[in-house]
PDB file of C-alpha atoms in Angstrom:
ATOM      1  CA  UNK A   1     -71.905 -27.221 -17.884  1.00 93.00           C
ATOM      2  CA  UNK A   2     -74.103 -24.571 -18.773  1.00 95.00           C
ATOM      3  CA  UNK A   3     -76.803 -23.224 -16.337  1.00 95.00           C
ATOM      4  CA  UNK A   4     -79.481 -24.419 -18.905  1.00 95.00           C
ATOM      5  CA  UNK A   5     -77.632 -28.165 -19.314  1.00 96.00           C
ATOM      6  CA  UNK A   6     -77.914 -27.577 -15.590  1.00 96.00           C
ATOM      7  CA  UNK A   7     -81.764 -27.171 -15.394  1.00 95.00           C
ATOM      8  CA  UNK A   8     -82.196 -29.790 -18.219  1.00 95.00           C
ATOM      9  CA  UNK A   9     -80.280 -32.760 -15.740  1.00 96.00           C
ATOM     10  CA  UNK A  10     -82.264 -31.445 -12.498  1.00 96.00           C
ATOM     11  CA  UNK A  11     -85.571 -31.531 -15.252  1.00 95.00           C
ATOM     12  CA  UNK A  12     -84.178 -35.304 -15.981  1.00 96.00           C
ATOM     13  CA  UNK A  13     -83.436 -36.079 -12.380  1.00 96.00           C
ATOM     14  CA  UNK A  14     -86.927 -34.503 -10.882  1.00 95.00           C
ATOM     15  CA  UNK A  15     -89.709 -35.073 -13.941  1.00 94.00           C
ATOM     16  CA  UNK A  16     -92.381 -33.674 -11.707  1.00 96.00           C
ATOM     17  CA  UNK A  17     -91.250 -30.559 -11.422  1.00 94.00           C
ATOM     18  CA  UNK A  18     -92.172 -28.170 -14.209  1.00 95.00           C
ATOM     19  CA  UNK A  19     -89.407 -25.918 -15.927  1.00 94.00           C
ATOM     20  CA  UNK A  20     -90.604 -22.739 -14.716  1.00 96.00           C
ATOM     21  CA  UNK A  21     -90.262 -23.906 -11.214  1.00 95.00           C
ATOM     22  CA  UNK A  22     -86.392 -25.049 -11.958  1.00 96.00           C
ATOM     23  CA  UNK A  23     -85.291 -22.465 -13.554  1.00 96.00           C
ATOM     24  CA  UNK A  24     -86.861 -20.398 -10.549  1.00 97.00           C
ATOM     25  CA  UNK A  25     -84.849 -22.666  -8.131  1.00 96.00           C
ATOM     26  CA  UNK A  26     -81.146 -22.417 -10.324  1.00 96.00           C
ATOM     27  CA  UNK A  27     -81.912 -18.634 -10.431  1.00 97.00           C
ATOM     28  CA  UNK A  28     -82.435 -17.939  -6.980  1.00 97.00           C
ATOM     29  CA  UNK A  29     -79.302 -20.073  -5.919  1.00 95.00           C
ATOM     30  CA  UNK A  30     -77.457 -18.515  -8.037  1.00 95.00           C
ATOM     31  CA  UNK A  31     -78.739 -14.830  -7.157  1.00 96.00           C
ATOM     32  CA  UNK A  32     -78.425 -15.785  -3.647  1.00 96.00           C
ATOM     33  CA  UNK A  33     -74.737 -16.900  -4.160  1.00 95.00           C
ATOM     34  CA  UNK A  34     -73.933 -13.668  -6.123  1.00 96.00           C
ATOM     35  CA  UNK A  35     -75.691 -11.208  -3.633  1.00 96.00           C
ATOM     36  CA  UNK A  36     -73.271 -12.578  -0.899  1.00 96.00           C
ATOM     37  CA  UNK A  37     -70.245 -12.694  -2.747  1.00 96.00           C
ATOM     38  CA  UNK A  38     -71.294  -8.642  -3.543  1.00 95.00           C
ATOM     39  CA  UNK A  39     -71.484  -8.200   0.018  1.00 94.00           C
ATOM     40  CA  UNK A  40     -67.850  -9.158   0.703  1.00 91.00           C
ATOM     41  CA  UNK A  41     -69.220 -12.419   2.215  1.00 94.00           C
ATOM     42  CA  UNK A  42     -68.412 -15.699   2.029  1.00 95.00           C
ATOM     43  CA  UNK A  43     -70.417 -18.622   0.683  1.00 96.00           C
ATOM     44  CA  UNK A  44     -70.149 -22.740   1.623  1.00 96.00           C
ATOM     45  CA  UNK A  45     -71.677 -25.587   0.310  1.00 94.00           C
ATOM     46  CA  UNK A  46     -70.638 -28.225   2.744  1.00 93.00           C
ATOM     47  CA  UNK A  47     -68.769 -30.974   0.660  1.00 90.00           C
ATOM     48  CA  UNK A  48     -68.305 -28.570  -2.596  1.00 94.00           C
ATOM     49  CA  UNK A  49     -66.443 -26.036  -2.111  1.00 96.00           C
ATOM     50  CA  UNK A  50     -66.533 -22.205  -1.043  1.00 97.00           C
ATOM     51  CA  UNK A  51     -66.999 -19.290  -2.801  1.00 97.00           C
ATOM     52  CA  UNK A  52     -65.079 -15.816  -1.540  1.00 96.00           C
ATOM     53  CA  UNK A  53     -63.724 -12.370  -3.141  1.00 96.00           C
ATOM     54  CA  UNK A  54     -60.315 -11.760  -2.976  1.00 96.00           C
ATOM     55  CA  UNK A  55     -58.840  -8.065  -3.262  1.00 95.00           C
ATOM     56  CA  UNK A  56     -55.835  -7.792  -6.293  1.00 95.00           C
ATOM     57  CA  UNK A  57     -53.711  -4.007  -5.366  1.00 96.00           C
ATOM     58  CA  UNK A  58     -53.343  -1.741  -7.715  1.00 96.00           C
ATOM     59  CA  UNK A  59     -50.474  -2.013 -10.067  1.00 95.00           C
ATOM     60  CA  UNK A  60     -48.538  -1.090 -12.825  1.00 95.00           C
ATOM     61  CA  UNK A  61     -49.655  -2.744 -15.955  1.00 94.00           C
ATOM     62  CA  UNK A  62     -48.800  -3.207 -19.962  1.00 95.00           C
ATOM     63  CA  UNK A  63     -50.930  -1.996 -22.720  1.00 93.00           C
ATOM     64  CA  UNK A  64     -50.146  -5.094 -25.179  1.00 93.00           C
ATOM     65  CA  UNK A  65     -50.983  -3.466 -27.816  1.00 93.00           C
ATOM     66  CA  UNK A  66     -48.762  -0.084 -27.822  1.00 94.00           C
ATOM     67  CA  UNK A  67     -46.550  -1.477 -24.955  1.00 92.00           C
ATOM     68  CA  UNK A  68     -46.817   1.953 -23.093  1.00 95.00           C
ATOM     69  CA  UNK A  69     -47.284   1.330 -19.108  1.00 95.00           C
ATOM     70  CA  UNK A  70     -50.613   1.975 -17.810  1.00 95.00           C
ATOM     71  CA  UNK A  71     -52.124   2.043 -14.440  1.00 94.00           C
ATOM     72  CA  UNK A  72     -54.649  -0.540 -13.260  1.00 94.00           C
ATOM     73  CA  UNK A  73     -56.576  -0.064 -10.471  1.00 95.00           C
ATOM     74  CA  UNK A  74     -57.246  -2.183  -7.416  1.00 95.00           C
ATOM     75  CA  UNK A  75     -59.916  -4.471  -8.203  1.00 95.00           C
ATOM     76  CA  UNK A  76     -62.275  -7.545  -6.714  1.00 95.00           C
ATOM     77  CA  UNK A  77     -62.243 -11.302  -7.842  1.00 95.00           C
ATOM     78  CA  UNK A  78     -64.255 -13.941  -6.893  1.00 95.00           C
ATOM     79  CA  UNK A  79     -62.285 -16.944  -6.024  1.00 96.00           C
ATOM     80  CA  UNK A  80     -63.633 -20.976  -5.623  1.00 96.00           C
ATOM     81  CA  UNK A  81     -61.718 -23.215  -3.109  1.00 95.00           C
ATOM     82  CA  UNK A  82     -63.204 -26.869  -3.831  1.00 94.00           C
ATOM     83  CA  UNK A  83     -64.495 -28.370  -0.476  1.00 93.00           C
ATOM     84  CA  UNK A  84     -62.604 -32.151   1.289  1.00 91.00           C
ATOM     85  CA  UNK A  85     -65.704 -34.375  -0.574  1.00 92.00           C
ATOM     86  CA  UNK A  86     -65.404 -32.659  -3.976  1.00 91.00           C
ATOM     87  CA  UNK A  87     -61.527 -32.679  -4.212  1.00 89.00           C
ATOM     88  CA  UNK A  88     -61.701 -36.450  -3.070  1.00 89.00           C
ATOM     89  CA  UNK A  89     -63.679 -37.646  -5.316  1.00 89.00           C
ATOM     90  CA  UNK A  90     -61.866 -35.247  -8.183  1.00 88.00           C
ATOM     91  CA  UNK A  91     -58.581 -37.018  -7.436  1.00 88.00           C
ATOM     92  CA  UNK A  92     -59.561 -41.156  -6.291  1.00 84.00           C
ATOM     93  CA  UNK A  93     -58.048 -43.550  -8.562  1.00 68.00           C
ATOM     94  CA  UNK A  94     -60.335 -44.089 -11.693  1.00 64.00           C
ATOM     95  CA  UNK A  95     -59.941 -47.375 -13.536  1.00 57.00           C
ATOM     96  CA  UNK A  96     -58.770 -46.893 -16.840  1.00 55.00           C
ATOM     97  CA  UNK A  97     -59.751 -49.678 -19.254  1.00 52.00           C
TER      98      UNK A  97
END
Protein backbone atom coordinates (compact mmCIF):
# COMPACT_ATOMS: atom_id res chain seq x y z
CA UNK A 1 0.00 0.00 0.00
CA UNK A 2 0.92 3.27 -1.05
CA UNK A 3 0.70 6.33 1.32
CA UNK A 4 -1.95 7.82 -1.12
CA UNK A 5 -4.06 4.20 -1.28
CA UNK A 6 -3.48 4.87 2.39
CA UNK A 7 -5.27 8.30 2.61
CA UNK A 8 -7.87 7.12 -0.01
CA UNK A 9 -9.10 3.95 2.65
CA UNK A 10 -8.89 6.43 5.81
CA UNK A 11 -10.99 9.05 3.11
CA UNK A 12 -13.39 5.77 2.64
CA UNK A 13 -13.38 4.83 6.28
CA UNK A 14 -13.91 8.65 7.70
CA UNK A 15 -16.13 10.56 4.73
CA UNK A 16 -16.31 13.62 6.89
CA UNK A 17 -13.08 14.42 6.94
CA UNK A 18 -11.80 16.43 4.00
CA UNK A 19 -8.51 15.33 2.09
CA UNK A 20 -6.46 18.13 3.08
CA UNK A 21 -7.00 17.30 6.66
CA UNK A 22 -5.85 13.42 5.95
CA UNK A 23 -3.20 13.89 4.15
CA UNK A 24 -2.16 16.43 7.02
CA UNK A 25 -2.76 13.57 9.57
CA UNK A 26 -0.64 10.57 7.32
CA UNK A 27 2.06 13.30 6.95
CA UNK A 28 2.58 14.22 10.35
CA UNK A 29 2.62 10.46 11.52
CA UNK A 30 4.79 9.73 9.27
CA UNK A 31 7.19 12.87 9.90
CA UNK A 32 6.81 12.18 13.46
CA UNK A 33 7.90 8.48 12.98
CA UNK A 34 10.90 9.55 10.78
CA UNK A 35 12.13 12.45 13.11
CA UNK A 36 12.52 9.75 15.90
CA UNK A 37 13.98 7.12 14.03
CA UNK A 38 16.70 10.22 12.96
CA UNK A 39 17.20 10.72 16.48
CA UNK A 40 18.47 7.19 17.18
CA UNK A 41 15.11 6.56 18.95
CA UNK A 42 12.83 4.07 18.99
CA UNK A 43 9.20 4.07 17.88
CA UNK A 44 6.00 1.59 19.11
CA UNK A 45 2.70 1.24 18.02
CA UNK A 46 1.26 -1.01 20.63
CA UNK A 47 -0.12 -4.15 18.72
CA UNK A 48 1.91 -3.30 15.30
CA UNK A 49 5.07 -3.43 15.57
CA UNK A 50 8.27 -1.19 16.36
CA UNK A 51 10.31 0.76 14.41
CA UNK A 52 14.34 1.13 15.39
CA UNK A 53 17.84 1.87 13.53
CA UNK A 54 20.25 -0.63 13.60
CA UNK A 55 24.12 0.19 13.03
CA UNK A 56 25.81 -2.25 9.95
CA UNK A 57 30.19 -1.88 10.58
CA UNK A 58 32.11 -1.00 8.06
CA UNK A 59 33.32 -3.61 5.70
CA UNK A 60 34.98 -4.78 2.86
CA UNK A 61 32.78 -4.86 -0.13
CA UNK A 62 32.60 -5.95 -4.10
CA UNK A 63 32.23 -3.58 -6.91
CA UNK A 64 29.94 -6.03 -9.15
CA UNK A 65 30.64 -4.50 -11.89
CA UNK A 66 34.68 -4.47 -12.17
CA UNK A 67 34.95 -7.00 -9.24
CA UNK A 68 37.77 -4.82 -7.62
CA UNK A 69 37.26 -4.67 -3.60
CA UNK A 70 36.03 -1.50 -2.31
CA UNK A 71 35.47 -0.11 1.07
CA UNK A 72 32.01 0.59 2.47
CA UNK A 73 31.52 2.54 5.24
CA UNK A 74 29.60 2.01 8.45
CA UNK A 75 26.17 2.94 7.86
CA UNK A 76 22.41 3.23 9.60
CA UNK A 77 19.23 1.09 8.74
CA UNK A 78 15.99 1.33 9.91
CA UNK A 79 14.66 -1.95 10.96
CA UNK A 80 10.59 -3.06 11.67
CA UNK A 81 9.97 -5.82 14.31
CA UNK A 82 6.07 -6.63 13.87
CA UNK A 83 4.33 -6.29 17.35
CA UNK A 84 2.37 -9.91 19.35
CA UNK A 85 -1.32 -8.62 17.70
CA UNK A 86 0.04 -8.02 14.18
CA UNK A 87 2.16 -11.26 13.89
CA UNK A 88 -0.99 -13.18 15.30
CA UNK A 89 -3.23 -12.26 13.17
CA UNK A 90 -0.43 -12.52 10.12
CA UNK A 91 -0.02 -16.21 10.95
CA UNK A 92 -3.92 -17.66 12.40
CA UNK A 93 -5.21 -20.31 10.29
CA UNK A 94 -7.14 -18.80 7.23
CA UNK A 95 -9.77 -21.00 5.63
CA UNK A 96 -8.94 -21.81 2.28
CA UNK A 97 -11.95 -22.61 0.09
Amino acid sequence: MTKSELIAALMRKHPHLQIKDVTLIVNTVFGAISDSLTDANRVELRGFGAFSVKERDPRIGRNPKTGEQVEVSKKFIPFFKTGKELHARLNKERDIP
